[in-house]
CSV table of C-alpha atoms and ligand atoms in Angstrom, one decimal:
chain,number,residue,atom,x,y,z
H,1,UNK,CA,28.5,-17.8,-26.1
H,2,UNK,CA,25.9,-18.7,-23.2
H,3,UNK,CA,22.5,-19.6,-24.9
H,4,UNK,CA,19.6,-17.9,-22.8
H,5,UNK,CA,16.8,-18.9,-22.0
H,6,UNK,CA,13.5,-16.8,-22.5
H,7,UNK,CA,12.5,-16.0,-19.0
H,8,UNK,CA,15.5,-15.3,-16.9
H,9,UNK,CA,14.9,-14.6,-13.3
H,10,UNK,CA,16.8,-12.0,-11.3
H,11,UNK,CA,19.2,-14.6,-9.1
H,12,UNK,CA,19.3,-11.7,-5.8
H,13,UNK,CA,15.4,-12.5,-5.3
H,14,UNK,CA,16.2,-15.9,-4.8
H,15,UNK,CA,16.3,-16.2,-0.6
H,16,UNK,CA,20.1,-17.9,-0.2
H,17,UNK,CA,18.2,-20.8,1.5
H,18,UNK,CA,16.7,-21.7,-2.0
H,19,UNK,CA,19.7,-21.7,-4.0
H,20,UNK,CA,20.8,-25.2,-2.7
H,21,UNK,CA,17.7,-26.6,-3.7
H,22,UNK,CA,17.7,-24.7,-7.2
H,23,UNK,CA,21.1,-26.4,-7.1
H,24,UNK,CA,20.3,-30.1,-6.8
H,25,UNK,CA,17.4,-29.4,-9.0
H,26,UNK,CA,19.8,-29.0,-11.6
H,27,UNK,CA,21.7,-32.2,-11.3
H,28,UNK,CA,24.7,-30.5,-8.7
H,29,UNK,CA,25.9,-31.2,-5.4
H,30,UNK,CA,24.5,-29.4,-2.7
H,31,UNK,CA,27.8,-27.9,-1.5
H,32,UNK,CA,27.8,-26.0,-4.3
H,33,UNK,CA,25.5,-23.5,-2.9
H,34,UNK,CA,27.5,-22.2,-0.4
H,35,UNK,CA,30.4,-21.6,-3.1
H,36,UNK,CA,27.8,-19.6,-5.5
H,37,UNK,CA,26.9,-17.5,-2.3
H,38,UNK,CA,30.1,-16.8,-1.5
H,39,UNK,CA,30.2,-15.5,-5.2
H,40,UNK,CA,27.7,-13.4,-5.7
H,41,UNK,CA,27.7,-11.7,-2.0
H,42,UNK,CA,31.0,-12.0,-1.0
H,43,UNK,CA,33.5,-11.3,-3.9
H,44,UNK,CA,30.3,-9.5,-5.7
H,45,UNK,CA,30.5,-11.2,-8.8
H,46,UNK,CA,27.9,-10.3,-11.7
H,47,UNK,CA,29.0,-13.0,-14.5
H,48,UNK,CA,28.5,-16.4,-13.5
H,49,UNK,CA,31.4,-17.3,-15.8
H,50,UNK,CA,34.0,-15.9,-13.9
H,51,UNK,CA,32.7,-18.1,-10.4
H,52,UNK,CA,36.4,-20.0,-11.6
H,53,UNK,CA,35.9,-23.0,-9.0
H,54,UNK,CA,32.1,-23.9,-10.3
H,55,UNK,CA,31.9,-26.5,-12.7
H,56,UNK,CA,31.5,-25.4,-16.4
H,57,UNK,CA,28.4,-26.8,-16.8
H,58,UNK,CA,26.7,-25.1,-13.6
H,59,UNK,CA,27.7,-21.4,-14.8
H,60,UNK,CA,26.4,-22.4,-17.8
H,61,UNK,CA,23.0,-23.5,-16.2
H,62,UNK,CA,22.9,-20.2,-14.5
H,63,UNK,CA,24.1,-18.0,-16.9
H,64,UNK,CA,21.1,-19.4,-19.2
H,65,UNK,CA,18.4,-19.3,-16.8
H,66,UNK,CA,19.6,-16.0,-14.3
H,67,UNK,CA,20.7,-13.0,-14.1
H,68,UNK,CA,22.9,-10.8,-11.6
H,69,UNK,CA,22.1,-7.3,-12.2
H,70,UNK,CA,19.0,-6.0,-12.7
H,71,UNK,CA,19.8,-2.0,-12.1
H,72,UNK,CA,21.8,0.2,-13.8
H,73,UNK,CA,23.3,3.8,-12.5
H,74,UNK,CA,21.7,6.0,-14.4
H,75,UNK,CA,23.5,9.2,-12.1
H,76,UNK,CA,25.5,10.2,-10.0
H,77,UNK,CA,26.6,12.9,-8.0
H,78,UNK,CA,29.4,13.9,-5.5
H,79,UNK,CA,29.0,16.2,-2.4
H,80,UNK,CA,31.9,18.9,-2.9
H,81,UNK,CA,31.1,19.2,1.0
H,82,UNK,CA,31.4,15.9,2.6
H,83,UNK,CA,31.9,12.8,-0.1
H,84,UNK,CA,28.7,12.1,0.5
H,85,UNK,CA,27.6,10.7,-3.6
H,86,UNK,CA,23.8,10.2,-4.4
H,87,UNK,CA,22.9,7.6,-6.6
H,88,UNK,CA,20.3,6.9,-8.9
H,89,UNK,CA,19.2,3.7,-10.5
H,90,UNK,CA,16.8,2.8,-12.9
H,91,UNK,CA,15.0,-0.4,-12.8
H,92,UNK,CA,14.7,-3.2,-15.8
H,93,UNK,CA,11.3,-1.4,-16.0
H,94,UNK,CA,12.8,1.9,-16.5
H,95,UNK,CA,11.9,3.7,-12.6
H,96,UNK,CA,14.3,5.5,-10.7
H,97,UNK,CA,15.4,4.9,-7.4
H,98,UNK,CA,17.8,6.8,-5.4
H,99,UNK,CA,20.9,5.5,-3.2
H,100,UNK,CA,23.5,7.3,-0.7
H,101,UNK,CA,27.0,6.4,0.0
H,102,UNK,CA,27.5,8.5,3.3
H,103,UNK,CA,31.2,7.8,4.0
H,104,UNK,CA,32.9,8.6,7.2
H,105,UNK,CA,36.3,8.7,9.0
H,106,UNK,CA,36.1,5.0,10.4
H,107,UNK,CA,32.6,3.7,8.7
H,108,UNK,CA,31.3,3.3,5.3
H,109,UNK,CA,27.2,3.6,5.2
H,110,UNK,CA,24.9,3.5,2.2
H,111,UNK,CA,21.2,5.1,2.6
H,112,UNK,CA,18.8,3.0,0.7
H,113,UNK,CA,15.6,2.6,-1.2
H,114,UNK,CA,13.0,-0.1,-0.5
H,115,UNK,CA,10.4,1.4,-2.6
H,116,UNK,CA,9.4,3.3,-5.9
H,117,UNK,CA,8.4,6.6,-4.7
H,118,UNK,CA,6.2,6.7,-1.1
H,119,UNK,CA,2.7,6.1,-0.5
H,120,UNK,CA,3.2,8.3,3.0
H,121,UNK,CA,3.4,11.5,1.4
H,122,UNK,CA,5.2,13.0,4.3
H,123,UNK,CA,4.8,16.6,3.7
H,124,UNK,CA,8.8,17.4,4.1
H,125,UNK,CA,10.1,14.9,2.0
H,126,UNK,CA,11.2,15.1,-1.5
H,127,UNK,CA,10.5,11.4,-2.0
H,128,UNK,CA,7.1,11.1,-0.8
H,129,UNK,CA,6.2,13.9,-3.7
H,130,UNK,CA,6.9,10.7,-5.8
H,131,UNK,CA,3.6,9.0,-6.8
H,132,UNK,CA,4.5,5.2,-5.4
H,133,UNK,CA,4.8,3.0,-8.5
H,134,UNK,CA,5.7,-0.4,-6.3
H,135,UNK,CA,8.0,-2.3,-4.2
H,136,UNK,CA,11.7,-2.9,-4.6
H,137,UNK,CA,11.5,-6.6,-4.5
H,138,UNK,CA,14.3,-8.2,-2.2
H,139,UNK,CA,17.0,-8.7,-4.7
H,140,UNK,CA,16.8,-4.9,-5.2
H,141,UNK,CA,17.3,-4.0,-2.1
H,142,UNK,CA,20.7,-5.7,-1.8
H,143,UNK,CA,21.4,-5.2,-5.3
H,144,UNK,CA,22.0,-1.4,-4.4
H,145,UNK,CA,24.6,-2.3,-1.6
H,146,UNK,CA,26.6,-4.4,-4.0
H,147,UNK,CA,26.5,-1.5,-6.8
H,148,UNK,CA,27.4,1.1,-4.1
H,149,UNK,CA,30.3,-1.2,-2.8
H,150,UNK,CA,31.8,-1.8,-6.3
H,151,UNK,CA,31.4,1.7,-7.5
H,152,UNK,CA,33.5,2.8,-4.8
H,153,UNK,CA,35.4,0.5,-4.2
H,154,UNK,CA,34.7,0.0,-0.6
H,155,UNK,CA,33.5,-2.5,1.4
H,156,UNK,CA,30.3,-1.1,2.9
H,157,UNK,CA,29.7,-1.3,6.7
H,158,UNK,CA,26.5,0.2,7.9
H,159,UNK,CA,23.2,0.6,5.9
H,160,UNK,CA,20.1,2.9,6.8
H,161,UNK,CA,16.7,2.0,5.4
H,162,UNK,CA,15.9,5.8,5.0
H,163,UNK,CA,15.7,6.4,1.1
H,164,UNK,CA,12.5,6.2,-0.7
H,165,UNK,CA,9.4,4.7,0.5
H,166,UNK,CA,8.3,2.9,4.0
H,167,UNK,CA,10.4,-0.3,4.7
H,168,UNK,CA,8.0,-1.7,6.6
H,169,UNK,CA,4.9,-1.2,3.5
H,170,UNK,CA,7.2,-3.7,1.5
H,171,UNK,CA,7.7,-5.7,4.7
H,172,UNK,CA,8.6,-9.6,3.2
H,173,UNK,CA,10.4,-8.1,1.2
H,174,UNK,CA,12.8,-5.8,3.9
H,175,UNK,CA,12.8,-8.5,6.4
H,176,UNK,CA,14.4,-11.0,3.6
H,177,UNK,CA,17.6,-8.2,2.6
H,178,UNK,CA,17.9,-7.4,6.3
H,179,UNK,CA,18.8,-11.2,7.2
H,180,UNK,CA,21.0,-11.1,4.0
H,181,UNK,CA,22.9,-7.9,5.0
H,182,UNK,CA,23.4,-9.7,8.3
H,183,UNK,CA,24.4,-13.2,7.6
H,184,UNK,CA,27.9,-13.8,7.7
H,185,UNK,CA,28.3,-15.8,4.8
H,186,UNK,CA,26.7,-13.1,2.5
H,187,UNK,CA,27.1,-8.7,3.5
H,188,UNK,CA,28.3,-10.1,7.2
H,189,UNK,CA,27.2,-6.6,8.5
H,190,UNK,CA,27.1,-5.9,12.0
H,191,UNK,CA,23.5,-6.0,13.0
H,192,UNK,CA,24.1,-2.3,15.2
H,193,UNK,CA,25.3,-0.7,11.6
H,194,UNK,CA,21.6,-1.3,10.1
H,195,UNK,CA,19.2,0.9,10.7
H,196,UNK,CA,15.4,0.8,9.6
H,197,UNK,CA,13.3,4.0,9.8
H,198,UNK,CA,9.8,3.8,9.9
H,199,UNK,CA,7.6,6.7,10.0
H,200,UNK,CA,5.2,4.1,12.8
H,201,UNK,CA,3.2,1.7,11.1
H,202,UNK,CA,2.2,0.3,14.7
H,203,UNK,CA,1.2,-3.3,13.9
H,204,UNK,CA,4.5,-4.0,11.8
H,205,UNK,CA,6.8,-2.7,14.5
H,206,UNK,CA,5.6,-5.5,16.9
H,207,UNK,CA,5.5,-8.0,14.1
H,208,UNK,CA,8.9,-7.0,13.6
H,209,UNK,CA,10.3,-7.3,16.6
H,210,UNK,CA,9.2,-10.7,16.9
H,211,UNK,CA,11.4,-11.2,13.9
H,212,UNK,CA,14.7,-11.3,15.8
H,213,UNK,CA,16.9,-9.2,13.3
H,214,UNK,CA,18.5,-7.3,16.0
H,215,UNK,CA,18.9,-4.4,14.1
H,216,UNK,CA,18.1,-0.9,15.0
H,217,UNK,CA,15.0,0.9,14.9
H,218,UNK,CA,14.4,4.9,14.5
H,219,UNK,CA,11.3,6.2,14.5
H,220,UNK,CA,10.3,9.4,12.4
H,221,UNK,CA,8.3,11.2,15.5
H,222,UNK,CA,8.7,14.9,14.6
H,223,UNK,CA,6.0,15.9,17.5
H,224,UNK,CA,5.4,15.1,20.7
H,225,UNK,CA,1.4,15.8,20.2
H,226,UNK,CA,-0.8,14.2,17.5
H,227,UNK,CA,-2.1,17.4,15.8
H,228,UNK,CA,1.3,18.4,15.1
H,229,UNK,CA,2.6,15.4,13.3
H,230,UNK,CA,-0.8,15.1,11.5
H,231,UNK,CA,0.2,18.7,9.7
H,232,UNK,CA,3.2,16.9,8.7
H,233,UNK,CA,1.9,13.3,8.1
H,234,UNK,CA,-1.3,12.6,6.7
H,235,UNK,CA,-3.6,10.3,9.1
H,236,UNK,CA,-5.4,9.1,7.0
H,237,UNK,CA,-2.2,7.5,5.3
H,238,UNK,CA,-0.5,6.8,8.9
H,239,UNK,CA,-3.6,6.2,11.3
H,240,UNK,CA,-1.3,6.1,14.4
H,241,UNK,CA,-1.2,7.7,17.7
H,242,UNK,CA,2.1,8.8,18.8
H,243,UNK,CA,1.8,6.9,21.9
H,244,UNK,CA,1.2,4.0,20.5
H,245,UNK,CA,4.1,4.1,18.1
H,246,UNK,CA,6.6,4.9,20.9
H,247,UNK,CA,5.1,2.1,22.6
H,248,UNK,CA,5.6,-0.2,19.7
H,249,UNK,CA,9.1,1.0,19.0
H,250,UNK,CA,10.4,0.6,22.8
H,251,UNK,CA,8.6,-3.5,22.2
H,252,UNK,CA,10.8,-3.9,19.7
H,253,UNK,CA,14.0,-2.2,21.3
H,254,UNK,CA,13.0,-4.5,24.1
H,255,UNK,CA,12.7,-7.8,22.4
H,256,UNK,CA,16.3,-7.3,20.4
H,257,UNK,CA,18.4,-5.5,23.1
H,258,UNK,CA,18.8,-2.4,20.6
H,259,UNK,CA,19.0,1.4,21.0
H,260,UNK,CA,16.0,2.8,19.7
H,261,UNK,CA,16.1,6.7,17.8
H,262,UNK,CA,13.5,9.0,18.0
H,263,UNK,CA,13.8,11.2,14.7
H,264,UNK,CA,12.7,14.3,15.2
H,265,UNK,CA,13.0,16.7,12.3
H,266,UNK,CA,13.0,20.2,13.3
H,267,UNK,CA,10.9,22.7,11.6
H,268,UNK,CA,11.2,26.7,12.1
H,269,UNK,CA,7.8,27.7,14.7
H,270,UNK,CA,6.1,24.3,13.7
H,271,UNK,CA,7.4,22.1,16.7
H,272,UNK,CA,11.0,23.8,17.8
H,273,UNK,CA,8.8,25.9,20.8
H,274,UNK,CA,10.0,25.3,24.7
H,275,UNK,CA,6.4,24.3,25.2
H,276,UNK,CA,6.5,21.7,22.8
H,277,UNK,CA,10.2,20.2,23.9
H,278,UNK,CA,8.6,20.1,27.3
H,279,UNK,CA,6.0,18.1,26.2
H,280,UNK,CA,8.5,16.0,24.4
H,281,UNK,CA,10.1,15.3,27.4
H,282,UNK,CA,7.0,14.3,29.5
H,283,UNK,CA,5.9,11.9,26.7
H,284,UNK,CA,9.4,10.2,26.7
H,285,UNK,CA,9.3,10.5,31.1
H,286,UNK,CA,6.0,8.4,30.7
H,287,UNK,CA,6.9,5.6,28.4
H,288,UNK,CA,10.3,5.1,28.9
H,289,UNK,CA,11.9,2.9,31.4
H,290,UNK,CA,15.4,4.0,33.1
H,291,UNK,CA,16.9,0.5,31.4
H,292,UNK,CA,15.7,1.3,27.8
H,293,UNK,CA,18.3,2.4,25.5
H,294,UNK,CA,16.8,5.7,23.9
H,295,UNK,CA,18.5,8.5,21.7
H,296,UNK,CA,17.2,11.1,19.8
H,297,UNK,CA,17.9,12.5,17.0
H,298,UNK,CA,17.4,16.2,15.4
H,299,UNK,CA,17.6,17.0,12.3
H,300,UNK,CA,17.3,20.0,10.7
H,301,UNK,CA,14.7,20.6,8.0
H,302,UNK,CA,16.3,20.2,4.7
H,303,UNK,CA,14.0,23.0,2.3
H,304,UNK,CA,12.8,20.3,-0.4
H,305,UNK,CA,10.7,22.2,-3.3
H,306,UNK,CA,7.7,19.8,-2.4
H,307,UNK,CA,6.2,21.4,0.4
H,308,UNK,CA,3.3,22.5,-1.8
H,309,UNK,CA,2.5,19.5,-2.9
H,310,UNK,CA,1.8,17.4,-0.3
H,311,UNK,CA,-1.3,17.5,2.7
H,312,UNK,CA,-3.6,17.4,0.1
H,313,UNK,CA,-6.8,17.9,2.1
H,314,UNK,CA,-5.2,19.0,4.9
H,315,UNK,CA,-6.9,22.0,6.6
H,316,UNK,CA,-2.6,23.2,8.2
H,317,UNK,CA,-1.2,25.5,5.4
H,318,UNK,CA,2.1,26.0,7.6
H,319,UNK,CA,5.5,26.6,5.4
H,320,UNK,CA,7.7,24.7,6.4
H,321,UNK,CA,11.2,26.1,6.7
H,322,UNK,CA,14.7,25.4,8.5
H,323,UNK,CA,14.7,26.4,12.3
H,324,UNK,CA,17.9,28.7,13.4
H,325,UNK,CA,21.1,26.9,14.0
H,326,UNK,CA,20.7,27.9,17.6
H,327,UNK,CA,17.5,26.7,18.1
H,328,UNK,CA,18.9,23.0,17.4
H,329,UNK,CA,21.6,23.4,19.7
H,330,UNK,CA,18.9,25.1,22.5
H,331,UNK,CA,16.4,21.8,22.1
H,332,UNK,CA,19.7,19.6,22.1
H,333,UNK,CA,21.1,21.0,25.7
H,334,UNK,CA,17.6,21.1,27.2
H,335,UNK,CA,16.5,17.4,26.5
H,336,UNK,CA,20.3,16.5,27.2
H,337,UNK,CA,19.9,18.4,30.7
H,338,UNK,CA,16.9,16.4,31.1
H,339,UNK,CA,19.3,12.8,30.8
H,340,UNK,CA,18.0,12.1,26.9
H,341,UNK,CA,20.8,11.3,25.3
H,342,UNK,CA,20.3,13.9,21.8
H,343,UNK,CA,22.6,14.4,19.2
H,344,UNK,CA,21.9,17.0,16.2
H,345,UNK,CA,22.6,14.9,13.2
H,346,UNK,CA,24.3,16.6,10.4
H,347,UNK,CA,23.3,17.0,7.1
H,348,UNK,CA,25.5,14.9,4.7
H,349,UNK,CA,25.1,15.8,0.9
H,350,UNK,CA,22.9,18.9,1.1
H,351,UNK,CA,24.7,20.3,-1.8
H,352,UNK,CA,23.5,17.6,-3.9
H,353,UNK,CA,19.9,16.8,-2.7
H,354,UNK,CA,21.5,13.6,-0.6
H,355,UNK,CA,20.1,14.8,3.0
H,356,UNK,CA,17.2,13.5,4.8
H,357,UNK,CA,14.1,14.2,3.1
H,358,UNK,CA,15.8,15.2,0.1
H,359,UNK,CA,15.7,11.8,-2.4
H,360,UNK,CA,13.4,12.7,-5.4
H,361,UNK,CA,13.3,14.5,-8.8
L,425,SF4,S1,9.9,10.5,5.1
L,425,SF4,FE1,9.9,8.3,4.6
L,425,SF4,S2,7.8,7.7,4.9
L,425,SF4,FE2,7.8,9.9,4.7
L,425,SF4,S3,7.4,10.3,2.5
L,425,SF4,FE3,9.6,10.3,2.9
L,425,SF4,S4,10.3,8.2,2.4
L,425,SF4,FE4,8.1,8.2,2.7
């Protein structure tokens, strides 16, 4: 039996660049770092002692001084609808965080978390009615991709930053799993499969794209006009002018040659009016240049139980509630008759409180 040591460290929050030095540290050839990798990201291994082609002495090492797993599912529940299966995980320190495995005819996505609860607070969303307890460190991030993949026995290929809390807030952090997930030695996904949603945290988006990841971008508009989106996000949590954080998202679709999504959530007489799609359409007009790569996408409010208990402060009382099914397909034709490309994304997992905006207690 491996004798421990006291203070084990979690082995995904080590950046794969550092495990070659942690490597020779120990008395090992460098080389040797590139099979451990291969290991634990590749074949998903969580027991050292079964990395067969590492020396004896090196699993020992790391099976005294680190550990693989640091989550465990604590439930889980299947879509009878669409397959979709939400996750949750609790933490060594005993949080939950929530997970989706969205799977599809030809592609096999996970949704997840980057933080404990949200500090945004968006009105609509089940998970920002979670007080924000802290961030997922880096290892946590990926750590939910490998559980996803070897609970279902799939490889996974696509992942969406949209579950619980602001990617960018916990930005080190995000970057770091992103780069993992994209390497080809470790996830090898394809940089177009990852998406990261950010509700517009202006100064990250252009620090971001000077990052290079290459992924894609969505940003979580919802209005075309500032005193809309403030009944829905809090701006004094999100200080932002819509114009600004189009701006920022087109720099950053700019600088990595990637499509970026508008995410407009659709909410019954809030912002589904003709005037307000027409004004939609102007703002994009303005700001967008005939060679960016633009789609939006609608979504249609997903009633979460939280409505209440959001916009503290906030001076809007409006219910939220779904819009009509052929409202979505009326603001779909007329932006699409306008040349936006639009797509009305379906709900996956509404059955089981999977969909957007629906990831909390
Ligand atoms: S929509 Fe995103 S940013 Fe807003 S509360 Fe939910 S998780 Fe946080």
């Amino acid at each position: 039996m491996t004798k421990e040591t006291g203070a084990k460290k979690f082995f995904l929050d080590i950046e794969p660049d550092g495990i070659e030095k942690l490597i020779v540290a120990a008395g090992h050839d460098a080389y040797r770092a590139a099979q451990i990798v291969t290991w634990v990201y590749q074949k998903q291994c969580d027991d050292f002692s079964t990395c067969t082609n590492i020396p004896a002495d090196l699993r020992t090492y790391l099976s005294q001084h680190y550990y693989l797993r640091s989550m465990t599912i604590a439930g889980k529940k299947m879509s009878a609808i669409d397959g979709t299966v939400r996750y949750e995980f609790k933490t060594r320190d005993n949080l939950s965080v929530f997970a989706v495995f969205l799977p599809t005819r030809d592609r096999r996505t996970v949704c997840i978390s980057s933080q404990v609860g949200c500090p945004i607070q968006c009105r609509f969303c089940a998970s920002g009615a979670v007080k924000m307890k802290r961030n997922l460190t880096r290892g946590e991030i990926v750590e939910q991709v490998l559980a996803l993949s070897k609970d279902t026995g799939q490889r996974i290929t696509g992942v969406l930053f949209m579950g619980m809390g602001e990617p960018l807030l916990n930005y080190n952090a995000v970057v770091s799993s992103v780069r993992s997930l994209t390497d080809f030695h470790q996830f090898g996904i394809g940089r177009r499969h990852i998406t990261l949603s950010t509700v517009g945290i202006v100064p990250l988006i252009r620090r971001l794209a000077e990052e290079q990841l290459g992924v894609r971008l969505a940003l979580s508009l919802h209005a075309p006009d500032d005193d809309v989106r403030r009944t829905l996000i809090s701006e004094r949590v999100v200080p932002f002018r819509i114009v600004d954080i189009l701006e920022a998202g087109l720099f950053y679709s700019r600088k990595n040659k990637t499509r970026l999504t508008l995410e407009y959530i659709v909410f019954d007489g809030v912002n589904d009016d003709m005037k307000t799609m027409k004004s939609f359409v102007d703002l994009i007009a303005r700001h967008v240049h005939p060679t960016d790569l633009l789609q939006v996408n609608l979504i249609a409010y997903n009633d979460t139980v939280h409505d209440s208990m959001h916009m503290e402060g906030s001076k809007t009382r409006l219910r939220l509630a779904p819009p009509r099914r052929e409202t979505m397909e009326h603001i779909k034709n007329f932006l699409i008759k306008r040349d936006i490309l639009a797509i009305i994304r379906e709900p996956k997992g509404a059955d089981i409180e999977a969909a957007c905006g629906q990831l909390g207690f």
